[in-house]
């Protein structure tokens, strides 16, 4: 069996790595091709070009790289057509992935699977109908998503989120992490300004300003900043003036497995987190780390989003748990003073999010079959209904 996969950012790389591991368990002689990051490469993928080239978000950010991304779309689609895999699996990054799938479908009958349902329940509901023209099967991370995809004409399986299958850091690992980075017994505040250069550059000033205000009355905290290799240098350039003697975790200095272990230990050790909007809220919830979510967009992208977004929250923990336990400082509210105020409230009542985090993990499949294996099984069963 030959599988062509395309991921465009670290969260997709994590999904792809788990899916590949599941496919190898069920089909030991499976062959992989495509585009992915270090976790997918660790499962046997030789990426056709660096995944970091695709980690772009927002209209303003995409425009300068438009022609390069367009060329990569054509190159990737042609590679799929040339190699004729049994299935093309695109992972999130819909602006890139679905264009590849469209070109492939226009020129072949190759089966297409998209991993991560688009958030049509939040904005741009028409995307599902357009997607159905080029995608046969959707793997959904959230339990309420399949009806939206099926209504548009696609097969869809809820497979759970891989975060529920990832290891929970142990007290010994946390103690070793604190010792290694000379953190002592200080309370830890995680700063997570995103994995893309554009969002980090937008959020760094607000995050830094909020931390300075927070440290006025919480001076004993230490700041820890996990990074992805492509943005570590940028983080190092932006945070020297932040309070809390920031510790920047550089995955380039260790192997992929150790980098993931360090990140889990950081999440488990943290007393509080300030994070950009995204799947990181689920990673924090898995490690029982209370959080504040903050995010803003470029002006033009923001104005477009304001007209299309249909929900009052963007945080997955809030959505899956059907609560509003995690405070958000979004768009015009992504200001140092408001973020600092939210951090103080969470620091004063860190257990207030516990129920919502536990409920989220349970609803995403905690305690069941590993989501990567479940996703792999769904892919295979839909391709071979008689074996389901």
Phi, psi and omega in degrees: 000134180244129184235127175255123182242147177225117173237149186237359181201167186304321179295322176291325177298320179295316177297315182296319179299316180293321178296316179298319178298319178295318179296321179295327177293319184273330181226084188304331182265018179299144178243139184244148174212162174135213184229128179193178183258199188297326181288323176288323178295326178294339178267003174114007179273132170259102187294135183290336172199164184299128179301331183300338178297338185261356185278070181232138183222136176099146183301313184295322182289326184288324188307313181296338183252015188303310185290325177295316180294323178298319178295319179295324176300312181296317180298317182292314178300319180295323178297321177296314181296323182289322186271344176049062179289166175289332180204142171258123178245111176262143188237109179053213180039057190298327182298328175270307189300314186287335173290322174298312181300322180298316180293323179294314181294328181291341186235009181196177174249023180298134181291138182240133177235135176244127183260117184101106178294139176295150186280060182291341176285348181254321182195159179049063182300336180292348181297327181297318179296318178293320181296325183297341180285340185234352182241132179272325192214135180243136172258114186261139179273336187247140190293340183266005187274327185309317181302326179295319181286317181295325179297330179275352176107010179256150168289146182207135177233132169282120184246001182082169181255134183300343180300331182285344179260358181279150183299147172264129183295147183264162176303322179295320179294322178294316179298318179294321178297314179299319181294315184298325182255015173055048181263350179056221179254016182295144172297146186245133173247118176278133172247123186229080185277020175109174182246355180254146182302315184299314182290325177298315180296325178288323189268340188303316182294316179294318179296313181298317178296320179295319179295321179299319178292318180297320183288348176300324180239007174225062189286350186272353182289153167247145181258132176237134184234098172292146180225166166258153188305324185291341184240006183299316180298320178298314178301314180301326180286330189268339191254002183303331182268000178289151177284174174081018179043065189306136172256115180264119180276115184257107182291346181288341183273352181223171176288167183301320181294317179292323178298318178294322179295320178296318180296315178298318180296321178297316179295319181290328181281337188291142174268343188195148178223143169244117190226150170291156178295142179150192183292349179300333179297327178288322177297320178293317179298322180298329180260010178061038180260114178295150192214161166236135179253131179224141181197147171212160183241168169299155188306312184294315179298321179297315181298322177292318181296320182300330181278339188253331185291135185251355186248162178264005177211150177243358185276126185298325177300316178296318184291312184290322181278351184056041174232182171229045185289329183268119180289146181234142172235093190247148174053244183293341178273359179278070183235147184309315184295317181290322178295315180299320178298318179294320178298319179298318181296319180290320179299327181282338180221067187293340181274356185295337182264357189301314181298314181297321180293317179296317180296320178299312180298319179296317182289337178273000173109016179301134180092351179261196179298144181305131183303325178297318178291321178297320178294317179299317180296320179296318178300311183292319182294324179288332177283331183228077185305330183292340180264001184292000000 
